[in-house]
Amino acid sequence: MTVSYTLKVANSRFGGFSKLLFRWKGSIYKLLYKEFIIFVVLYALLSIVYRQLLTEEQKRLYTKVAQYCNRSTDLIPMSFVLGFYVTLIVNRWWAQYTSIPLPDQLMCVISSNVHGKDERGRILRRTLIRYANLSAVLILRSVSTRVLKRFPTMDHVVEAGFMTQEERKKFESLHSDFNKYWIPCVWFTNLAAQARRDGRIRDDVALRLLMDELNLYRAKCSMLFHYDWISIPLVYTQVVTIAVYSFFAFCLIGRQFLEPLEPGQEGDLDMYIPLSTLLQFFFYAGWLKVAEQIINPFGEDDDDFETNKLIDRNLQVSLLSVDDMYQNLPPTVKDKYWNESTAQPPYTTATAAETLKPSFLGSTFDMRMCEDTEQSQPVEASPSAPRIQTPLLSRFFTAASPAISIKNFGWGSRGHPHLRRPRVDGGLPSPYPNRSEDPESVARIEEETEDEESRASEPTTPGCCPWETQLLEASETQRKELPLVQVKAPSSDSLGADQPEAWEP
């Protein structure tokens, strides 16, 4: 039976988890006590032999061997090997639990879409859900020792009511070398199609929904089969087991009390009980035992899944849903809060203190704004308002851009005409009067500027966003207000062949 202690740890309090250390069923003590006793006995025997039976020369040799074994324990990466292995096992254990087929969704779809209050309709609904439960029983017989002990043969399955004698004959007449847990699912689909033809299922949408839920149910049965078939690679389990056992074999010899080799040398403190070594054994060996217990949760360990209880629950709940509860509704009446705008369920005396706590409305709801009222005044953005320039960009541009982004620095900056290169044929004198102009550079700049102006003069498309139109108008206003500065392109003779071209506004 699964050991549950959820209620014991519902509230964190002093000594809450300490009380769990004294439980026996499902505990690490129950798993590990035999191996722990064997380790302690072997350690004690080696200690007695070293202290009482060996000669001085033999003790010196044993000391060297023990020191070698103690150094060897550092070469085995116990934490890494065990940690990764146990993590893999725990993830697989939980995935197997979530793969157990539960008929809850399927029974709701059957109850709402397979109609008929007569005997025929009742038989259809009960048979459909019985086929689903039969498929789960067949797959659980294949993977769980508890279920197999409960239903060792097909006669026991028939006697339990999951299958009729006629169904058993058809089941056994289909010869296959593989597991036949899927046969009741096929019976389910055929019976659902017959119900659709008879009008018990009123449309194809309802039939499709029923088939989808059945496929999800069958997929979980298939996953259980594959988890049982495909285990964690045996080599990995062997590596971890050998690593743990060899580690503590070295500890048996290397963690013994040793007398000093030299006459005047100070030796270690003689602790007759190696407490740190015993704790290390308890942790590492216990870690391995946890993995051994949950690697196959369909056995009969204390914390293995209670598959027989699941079978009982699923059959009882599903039959109630599709039969007794079919269109068996309580009367629909006005609820208690019909005339109240805000529903407030009552509290008991034990929970009355919760009503004094304010509701959580967001982490910034209680944030106090700055007391300076000027900081809270709304400000309207306008194209003529002064804007803040970054120090780097102020070197290259005479006016701030209304929106600075990477797009502003492209060759075809349509939305920001003031970021384009200045004309060379402007009316202002060049800041470099002693430098000659490069005709090719001037011609290239004039051609690019004309192309950009022609693109900027195009009318805005109807699909353009309003904010983009405003941005274009603001940018065009700024561009008209800015003077054009003529800049001469420095020639290679004046700057040198290795100097880049310098452009400034």
Coordinates of C-alpha atoms in Angstrom, one line a residue:
M1 CA 0.0 0.0 0.0
T2 CA 1.3 3.5 -0.9
V3 CA 2.6 5.3 2.1
S4 CA 1.1 8.8 2.2
Y5 CA 2.2 11.5 4.6
T6 CA 0.9 14.6 2.8
L7 CA -1.3 15.6 5.7
K8 CA 1.7 15.5 8.1
V9 CA 3.6 18.1 6.1
A10 CA 0.6 20.3 5.2
N11 CA 1.9 23.0 7.6
S12 CA 5.6 23.7 8.2
R13 CA 6.2 23.7 11.9
F14 CA 9.0 22.9 14.3
G15 CA 9.8 19.2 14.3
G16 CA 7.3 18.5 11.5
F17 CA 9.7 16.5 9.3
S18 CA 11.5 15.1 12.3
K19 CA 8.5 13.1 13.2
L20 CA 8.6 11.4 9.8
L21 CA 12.0 9.9 10.6
F22 CA 10.5 7.5 13.1
R23 CA 8.1 5.8 10.7
W24 CA 9.0 2.3 9.6
K25 CA 6.8 1.4 6.6
G26 CA 8.1 2.9 3.4
S27 CA 11.2 4.2 5.2
I28 CA 14.8 4.0 4.2
Y29 CA 15.6 2.0 7.3
K30 CA 13.3 -0.8 6.0
L31 CA 15.1 -0.8 2.7
L32 CA 18.6 -0.5 3.9
Y33 CA 18.9 -2.2 7.3
K34 CA 20.2 -5.6 5.9
E35 CA 23.0 -4.0 3.9
F36 CA 23.8 -1.7 6.7
I37 CA 24.2 -4.6 9.2
I38 CA 26.5 -6.5 6.7
F39 CA 28.7 -3.4 6.3
V40 CA 29.1 -2.8 10.0
V41 CA 29.9 -6.5 10.7
L42 CA 32.5 -6.6 8.0
Y43 CA 34.1 -3.4 9.2
A44 CA 34.2 -4.7 12.8
L45 CA 35.8 -8.0 11.7
L46 CA 38.6 -6.2 9.8
S47 CA 39.2 -3.9 12.8
I48 CA 39.5 -6.8 15.2
V49 CA 41.9 -8.6 12.8
Y50 CA 44.1 -5.5 12.5
R51 CA 44.2 -4.7 16.2
Q52 CA 44.6 -8.2 17.6
L53 CA 45.9 -10.7 15.0
L54 CA 48.4 -8.9 12.8
T55 CA 52.1 -8.6 13.6
E56 CA 53.9 -5.3 13.5
E57 CA 55.3 -6.0 10.0
Q58 CA 51.8 -7.1 8.8
K59 CA 50.3 -3.9 10.3
R60 CA 52.8 -1.8 8.3
L61 CA 51.8 -3.5 5.1
Y62 CA 48.1 -3.2 5.9
T63 CA 48.6 0.5 6.6
K64 CA 50.0 1.1 3.1
V65 CA 47.2 -0.9 1.6
A66 CA 44.6 1.0 3.6
Q67 CA 46.1 4.4 2.6
Y68 CA 46.0 3.3 -1.1
C69 CA 42.3 2.3 -0.8
N70 CA 41.4 5.5 0.9
R71 CA 43.0 7.5 -1.9
S72 CA 41.1 5.4 -4.4
T73 CA 37.7 6.4 -3.1
D74 CA 38.3 9.9 -4.4
L75 CA 38.6 8.6 -7.9
I76 CA 35.0 7.3 -8.0
P77 CA 32.5 10.2 -8.8
M78 CA 29.7 9.0 -6.6
S79 CA 27.7 12.2 -6.4
F80 CA 27.6 12.6 -10.2
V81 CA 26.9 9.0 -11.0
L82 CA 24.2 8.5 -8.4
G83 CA 22.6 11.9 -8.8
F84 CA 22.1 11.6 -12.6
Y85 CA 20.9 8.0 -12.3
V86 CA 18.3 8.8 -9.5
T87 CA 17.0 11.8 -11.4
L88 CA 16.5 9.7 -14.5
I89 CA 14.7 7.0 -12.5
V90 CA 12.4 9.6 -10.7
N91 CA 11.4 11.2 -14.0
R92 CA 10.6 7.8 -15.5
W93 CA 8.6 6.8 -12.4
W94 CA 6.4 9.9 -12.6
A95 CA 5.9 9.5 -16.3
Q96 CA 4.7 5.9 -15.8
Y97 CA 2.1 7.1 -13.2
T98 CA 0.7 9.7 -15.6
S99 CA 0.5 6.9 -18.3
I100 CA -2.0 4.8 -16.2
P101 CA -5.3 4.9 -18.2
L102 CA -8.1 6.6 -16.4
P103 CA -11.6 6.5 -18.0
D104 CA -12.9 9.8 -16.5
Q105 CA -12.8 11.9 -19.8
L106 CA -14.1 9.0 -21.9
M107 CA -17.0 8.2 -19.6
C108 CA -18.1 11.9 -19.7
V109 CA -18.1 11.8 -23.5
I110 CA -20.1 8.5 -23.6
S111 CA -22.7 9.8 -21.1
S112 CA -23.3 13.0 -23.1
N113 CA -23.2 11.6 -26.6
V114 CA -24.6 8.1 -26.6
H115 CA -28.3 8.6 -26.2
G116 CA -31.2 6.5 -25.2
K117 CA -33.0 5.8 -22.0
D118 CA -34.3 2.4 -23.1
E119 CA -32.5 -0.8 -22.4
R120 CA -30.6 -0.7 -25.8
G121 CA -29.1 2.7 -25.0
R122 CA -28.1 1.6 -21.5
I123 CA -26.5 -1.6 -22.9
L124 CA -24.5 0.5 -25.4
R125 CA -23.1 2.9 -22.8
R126 CA -22.2 0.2 -20.3
T127 CA -20.6 -2.0 -23.0
L128 CA -18.5 0.8 -24.4
I129 CA -17.1 1.7 -21.0
R130 CA -16.6 -1.9 -20.1
Y131 CA -14.5 -2.4 -23.2
A132 CA -12.3 0.5 -22.1
N133 CA -11.9 -1.0 -18.6
L134 CA -11.2 -4.4 -20.1
S135 CA -8.3 -2.9 -22.2
A136 CA -6.8 -1.4 -19.0
V137 CA -7.1 -4.7 -17.1
L138 CA -5.4 -6.6 -19.9
I139 CA -2.4 -4.2 -20.1
L140 CA -2.1 -4.0 -16.3
R141 CA -2.0 -7.8 -16.1
S142 CA 1.0 -7.6 -18.4
V143 CA 3.0 -5.1 -16.4
S144 CA 1.9 -5.4 -12.7
T145 CA 2.5 -8.4 -10.5
R146 CA -0.3 -7.4 -8.2
V147 CA -2.9 -7.4 -11.0
L148 CA -1.5 -10.7 -12.4
K149 CA -1.9 -12.3 -9.0
R150 CA -5.5 -11.1 -8.9
F151 CA -6.3 -12.2 -12.5
P152 CA -3.9 -15.0 -13.3
T153 CA -6.0 -16.4 -16.1
M154 CA -8.7 -15.2 -18.5
D155 CA -11.2 -17.2 -16.5
H156 CA -10.7 -14.8 -13.7
V157 CA -11.2 -11.9 -16.0
V158 CA -14.5 -13.4 -17.2
E159 CA -15.6 -14.2 -13.7
A160 CA -14.9 -10.6 -12.6
G161 CA -17.3 -9.3 -15.2
F162 CA -14.9 -7.5 -17.5
M163 CA -15.5 -10.0 -20.3
T164 CA -18.3 -12.3 -21.4
Q165 CA -17.8 -15.9 -22.6
E166 CA -18.6 -14.9 -26.2
E167 CA -16.1 -12.1 -26.1
R168 CA -13.5 -14.5 -24.7
K169 CA -14.0 -16.9 -27.6
K170 CA -13.6 -14.1 -30.1
F171 CA -10.6 -12.8 -28.1
E172 CA -8.8 -16.2 -28.1
S173 CA -9.8 -16.9 -31.8
L174 CA -7.6 -14.0 -32.9
H175 CA -4.1 -15.4 -33.0
S176 CA -1.3 -12.9 -32.6
D177 CA 2.3 -13.2 -31.3
F178 CA 2.0 -9.9 -29.5
N179 CA 0.0 -8.5 -26.6
K180 CA -3.7 -8.3 -27.5
Y181 CA -4.7 -5.5 -25.1
W182 CA -5.9 -3.4 -28.1
I183 CA -8.7 -5.8 -29.1
P184 CA -11.3 -4.3 -26.8
C185 CA -10.5 -0.8 -28.2
V186 CA -11.3 -2.1 -31.7
W187 CA -14.6 -3.5 -30.3
F188 CA -15.3 -0.1 -28.9
T189 CA -14.8 1.6 -32.3
N190 CA -17.0 -0.9 -34.1
L191 CA -19.8 -0.6 -31.5
A192 CA -19.6 3.2 -31.6
A193 CA -19.9 3.2 -35.4
Q194 CA -23.0 0.9 -35.1
A195 CA -24.5 3.3 -32.6
R196 CA -23.9 6.2 -35.1
R197 CA -25.8 4.2 -37.8
D198 CA -28.6 3.5 -35.4
G199 CA -28.9 7.2 -34.4
R200 CA -27.8 6.7 -30.8
I201 CA -24.9 9.1 -31.6
R202 CA -26.6 11.9 -33.4
D203 CA -23.9 13.5 -35.5
D204 CA -20.4 12.9 -36.8
V205 CA -18.9 15.5 -34.5
A206 CA -20.0 13.5 -31.4
L207 CA -18.6 10.4 -33.0
R208 CA -15.3 12.1 -33.7
L209 CA -15.1 13.4 -30.1
L210 CA -15.7 9.8 -28.8
M211 CA -13.0 8.4 -31.1
D212 CA -10.5 11.1 -30.0
E213 CA -11.0 10.3 -26.3
L214 CA -10.6 6.6 -27.0
N215 CA -7.4 7.1 -28.9
L216 CA -6.0 9.1 -25.9
Y217 CA -7.0 6.3 -23.6
R218 CA -5.5 3.6 -25.9
A219 CA -2.3 5.7 -26.2
K220 CA -1.8 5.5 -22.4
C221 CA -2.2 1.8 -22.4
S222 CA 0.4 1.6 -25.2
M223 CA 2.8 3.8 -23.2
L224 CA 2.5 1.4 -20.2
F225 CA 3.4 -1.5 -22.4
H226 CA 6.4 0.3 -23.8
Y227 CA 7.7 1.5 -20.4
D228 CA 7.6 -2.2 -19.4
W229 CA 9.3 -3.3 -22.5
I230 CA 12.0 -0.6 -22.9
S231 CA 13.9 -0.4 -19.6
I232 CA 16.7 1.9 -18.7
P233 CA 19.9 0.4 -20.3
L234 CA 21.2 -2.4 -18.2
V235 CA 24.8 -1.1 -18.6
Y236 CA 23.9 2.1 -16.8
T237 CA 22.3 0.2 -13.9
Q238 CA 25.4 -2.0 -13.7
V239 CA 27.8 0.9 -13.7
V240 CA 26.0 2.6 -10.9
T241 CA 25.7 -0.6 -8.8
I242 CA 29.3 -1.5 -9.3
A243 CA 30.4 2.1 -8.5
V244 CA 28.5 2.0 -5.1
Y245 CA 29.7 -1.4 -4.1
S246 CA 33.3 -0.9 -5.0
F247 CA 33.3 2.5 -3.2
F248 CA 32.3 0.9 0.1
A249 CA 34.6 -2.0 -0.5
F250 CA 37.5 0.5 -0.5
C251 CA 36.0 2.2 2.5
L252 CA 36.0 -1.1 4.5
I253 CA 39.8 -1.2 4.2
G254 CA 40.7 2.4 3.8
R255 CA 38.6 3.9 6.6
Q256 CA 40.1 1.7 9.4
F257 CA 42.0 3.1 12.3
L258 CA 45.7 2.9 11.5
E259 CA 48.7 3.1 13.8
P260 CA 51.5 5.5 12.8
L261 CA 54.3 4.0 10.7
E262 CA 57.1 5.8 12.5
P263 CA 57.6 5.4 16.3
G264 CA 57.3 9.2 17.2
Q265 CA 54.7 10.0 14.6
E266 CA 51.3 11.3 15.7
G267 CA 48.4 9.0 14.6
D268 CA 44.8 9.6 14.0
L269 CA 42.2 9.7 16.7
D270 CA 41.0 6.2 17.4
M271 CA 37.2 6.3 16.8
Y272 CA 36.0 2.8 17.3
I273 CA 32.8 3.7 15.5
P274 CA 33.5 5.4 12.1
L275 CA 30.5 7.7 12.3
S276 CA 31.3 9.7 9.1
T277 CA 31.8 6.5 7.1
L278 CA 28.5 5.0 8.3
L279 CA 26.7 8.2 7.4
Q280 CA 28.3 8.1 4.0
F281 CA 27.1 4.5 3.5
F282 CA 23.6 5.5 4.7
F283 CA 23.4 8.3 2.1
Y284 CA 24.9 6.7 -0.9
A285 CA 23.6 3.2 -0.5
G286 CA 20.2 4.7 0.5
W287 CA 20.2 6.7 -2.7
L288 CA 20.8 3.5 -4.7
K289 CA 18.0 1.7 -2.8
V290 CA 15.6 4.5 -3.7
A291 CA 16.4 4.0 -7.4
E292 CA 16.0 0.2 -7.0
Q293 CA 12.6 0.6 -5.5
I294 CA 11.0 2.9 -8.0
I295 CA 12.7 1.7 -11.2
N296 CA 9.6 -0.6 -11.6
P297 CA 6.6 0.9 -9.7
F298 CA 4.3 -1.9 -10.7
G299 CA 5.7 -4.4 -8.2
E300 CA 4.7 -5.0 -4.5
D301 CA 6.9 -2.6 -2.7
D302 CA 5.5 -0.2 -0.1
D303 CA 5.5 2.8 -2.5
D304 CA 4.5 1.0 -5.7
F305 CA 1.3 1.9 -7.5
E306 CA -1.9 0.4 -6.1
T307 CA -3.1 -0.9 -9.4
N308 CA -5.8 -3.1 -8.0
K309 CA -7.4 -0.2 -6.2
L310 CA -7.2 1.8 -9.5
I311 CA -9.1 -1.0 -11.3
D312 CA -11.8 -1.1 -8.7
R313 CA -12.2 2.7 -8.7
N314 CA -12.2 3.0 -12.5
L315 CA -14.9 0.4 -13.0
Q316 CA -17.2 1.7 -10.3
V317 CA -17.0 5.3 -11.2
S318 CA -17.3 4.8 -15.0
L319 CA -20.4 2.6 -14.7
L320 CA -22.0 5.1 -12.4
S321 CA -21.3 7.9 -14.9
V322 CA -22.7 6.2 -18.0
D323 CA -25.7 4.5 -16.4
D324 CA -27.1 5.8 -13.2
M325 CA -26.1 9.4 -13.9
Y326 CA -27.3 9.4 -17.6
Q327 CA -29.7 12.4 -17.8
N328 CA -30.2 12.1 -14.0
L329 CA -30.0 15.8 -13.2
P330 CA -31.0 17.6 -10.1
P331 CA -33.6 20.4 -10.6
T332 CA -32.1 23.7 -11.8
V333 CA -33.0 26.5 -9.4
K334 CA -31.8 30.0 -8.5
D335 CA -28.6 29.9 -6.6
K336 CA -28.2 31.4 -3.1
Y337 CA -26.5 34.6 -4.5
W338 CA -29.2 35.3 -7.2
N339 CA -30.1 38.7 -5.9
E340 CA -26.6 39.7 -4.7
S341 CA -24.2 41.6 -6.9
T342 CA -21.1 40.3 -5.1
A343 CA -21.0 36.7 -4.0
Q344 CA -19.3 36.1 -0.6
P345 CA -19.4 32.6 0.8
P346 CA -19.4 32.4 4.6
Y347 CA -16.4 31.7 6.7
T348 CA -16.2 29.6 9.8
T349 CA -14.7 30.8 13.1
A350 CA -11.4 29.0 12.3
T351 CA -11.0 30.9 9.0
A352 CA -12.5 34.3 10.0
A353 CA -9.1 35.9 10.2
E354 CA -8.7 35.5 6.4
T355 CA -11.4 38.1 5.8
L356 CA -9.2 40.8 7.3
K357 CA -6.5 40.3 4.7
P358 CA -6.9 42.6 1.6
S359 CA -7.2 41.0 -1.8
F360 CA -4.1 40.9 -3.9
L361 CA -4.5 43.3 -6.8
G362 CA -0.9 43.3 -8.2
S363 CA 2.6 43.9 -7.0
T364 CA 2.6 47.6 -8.1
F365 CA -0.9 48.4 -6.7
D366 CA 0.4 49.8 -3.4
M367 CA 3.5 51.5 -4.9
R368 CA 3.7 55.1 -3.7
M369 CA 4.5 57.6 -6.5
C370 CA 6.9 60.5 -6.1
E371 CA 5.6 63.3 -3.9
D372 CA 6.7 65.9 -6.5
T373 CA 3.5 66.8 -8.3
E374 CA 5.5 68.1 -11.3
Q375 CA 6.6 64.5 -12.1
S376 CA 3.0 63.3 -12.3
Q377 CA 1.8 66.0 -14.8
P378 CA 1.0 64.7 -18.3
V379 CA 3.2 65.9 -21.1
E380 CA 2.2 66.0 -24.7
A381 CA 4.9 65.1 -27.2
S382 CA 5.3 67.6 -30.1
P383 CA 7.7 67.7 -33.0
S384 CA 9.1 71.1 -32.0
A385 CA 9.7 70.1 -28.4
P386 CA 13.4 69.9 -27.4
R387 CA 14.7 66.3 -27.4
I388 CA 17.5 64.7 -25.5
Q389 CA 20.5 63.6 -27.6
T390 CA 22.8 60.9 -26.7
P391 CA 26.5 62.1 -26.5
L392 CA 27.7 59.9 -29.2
L393 CA 25.0 60.8 -31.8
S394 CA 25.4 64.5 -31.0
R395 CA 28.7 64.5 -32.8
F396 CA 27.2 63.5 -36.1
F397 CA 23.7 65.1 -36.1
T398 CA 22.8 68.7 -35.5
A399 CA 19.2 67.9 -34.4
A400 CA 17.7 65.1 -32.3
S401 CA 15.8 62.4 -34.0
P402 CA 12.2 61.8 -32.8
A403 CA 12.9 58.1 -32.7
I404 CA 16.4 56.7 -32.7
S405 CA 16.8 53.1 -33.7
I406 CA 18.9 51.0 -36.0
K407 CA 16.6 51.7 -38.8
N408 CA 17.6 55.3 -38.8
F409 CA 21.1 54.4 -40.0
G410 CA 20.1 52.6 -43.2
W411 CA 20.7 54.0 -46.7
G412 CA 17.0 54.3 -47.4
S413 CA 15.7 56.0 -44.1
R414 CA 12.3 56.9 -45.4
G415 CA 10.9 58.0 -42.1
H416 CA 13.8 60.4 -41.1
P417 CA 14.9 62.7 -43.9
H418 CA 17.1 64.8 -41.6
L419 CA 19.4 61.8 -41.1
R420 CA 20.4 61.7 -44.7
R421 CA 23.8 62.9 -46.0
P422 CA 24.0 66.6 -46.6
R423 CA 24.1 67.9 -50.1
V424 CA 27.5 68.9 -51.5
D425 CA 26.0 71.6 -53.7
G426 CA 24.7 73.6 -50.9
G427 CA 25.2 77.3 -50.4
L428 CA 27.4 77.3 -47.4
P429 CA 31.2 77.3 -47.6
S430 CA 33.1 74.1 -47.0
P431 CA 34.7 73.5 -43.6
Y432 CA 37.7 72.2 -45.4
P433 CA 38.7 75.0 -47.9
N434 CA 42.2 73.6 -48.4
R435 CA 41.0 70.2 -49.5
S436 CA 40.0 69.3 -53.1
E437 CA 36.7 67.7 -53.9
D438 CA 36.5 64.2 -55.3
P439 CA 34.1 64.4 -58.3
E440 CA 33.2 60.7 -58.1
S441 CA 32.3 60.9 -54.4
V442 CA 30.2 64.1 -55.0
A443 CA 28.3 62.5 -57.9
R444 CA 27.6 59.4 -55.9
I445 CA 26.3 61.3 -52.9
E446 CA 24.1 63.5 -55.2
E447 CA 22.6 60.4 -56.8
E448 CA 21.8 58.7 -53.5
T449 CA 20.3 61.9 -52.1
E450 CA 18.0 62.3 -55.2
D451 CA 16.8 58.7 -54.8
E452 CA 16.0 59.2 -51.2
E453 CA 14.2 62.4 -51.8
S454 CA 12.1 60.8 -54.5
R455 CA 11.2 58.0 -52.2
A456 CA 10.3 60.4 -49.3
S457 CA 8.1 62.5 -51.7
E458 CA 5.9 59.4 -52.5
P459 CA 2.4 59.7 -50.9
T460 CA 1.7 57.6 -47.9
T461 CA -0.1 54.4 -48.7
P462 CA -3.6 53.9 -47.3
G463 CA -2.4 51.0 -45.3
C464 CA 0.2 53.1 -43.5
C465 CA -0.1 53.3 -39.7
P466 CA -1.2 56.7 -38.2
W467 CA 1.8 56.9 -36.1
E468 CA 4.1 56.5 -39.1
T469 CA 2.3 59.4 -40.9
Q470 CA 2.8 61.7 -37.8
L471 CA 6.4 60.7 -37.7
L472 CA 6.9 61.5 -41.3
E473 CA 5.3 64.9 -40.9
A474 CA 7.3 65.8 -37.8
S475 CA 10.5 64.7 -39.5
E476 CA 9.8 66.7 -42.6
T477 CA 9.2 69.8 -40.5
Q478 CA 12.5 69.4 -38.8
R479 CA 14.3 68.8 -42.1
K480 CA 13.0 72.1 -43.5
E481 CA 14.1 74.0 -40.5
L482 CA 17.7 72.6 -40.6
P483 CA 20.3 74.4 -42.8
L484 CA 22.1 72.4 -45.4
V485 CA 25.8 72.2 -45.0
Q486 CA 28.1 71.6 -47.9
V487 CA 30.9 69.2 -47.1
K488 CA 33.8 68.5 -49.4
A489 CA 35.0 65.1 -49.8
P490 CA 38.7 64.9 -48.9
S491 CA 40.9 63.6 -51.6
S492 CA 43.5 60.9 -51.2
D493 CA 46.3 63.5 -51.9
S494 CA 45.4 65.7 -48.9
L495 CA 44.5 63.0 -46.4
G496 CA 46.7 60.2 -47.5
A497 CA 45.8 56.8 -49.1
D498 CA 45.3 55.1 -45.7
Q499 CA 43.0 57.8 -44.2
P500 CA 39.2 57.2 -44.3
E501 CA 36.8 59.8 -45.6
A502 CA 35.7 62.2 -42.9
W503 CA 32.2 63.8 -43.1
E504 CA 30.9 66.3 -40.6
P505 CA 27.8 68.4 -40.7

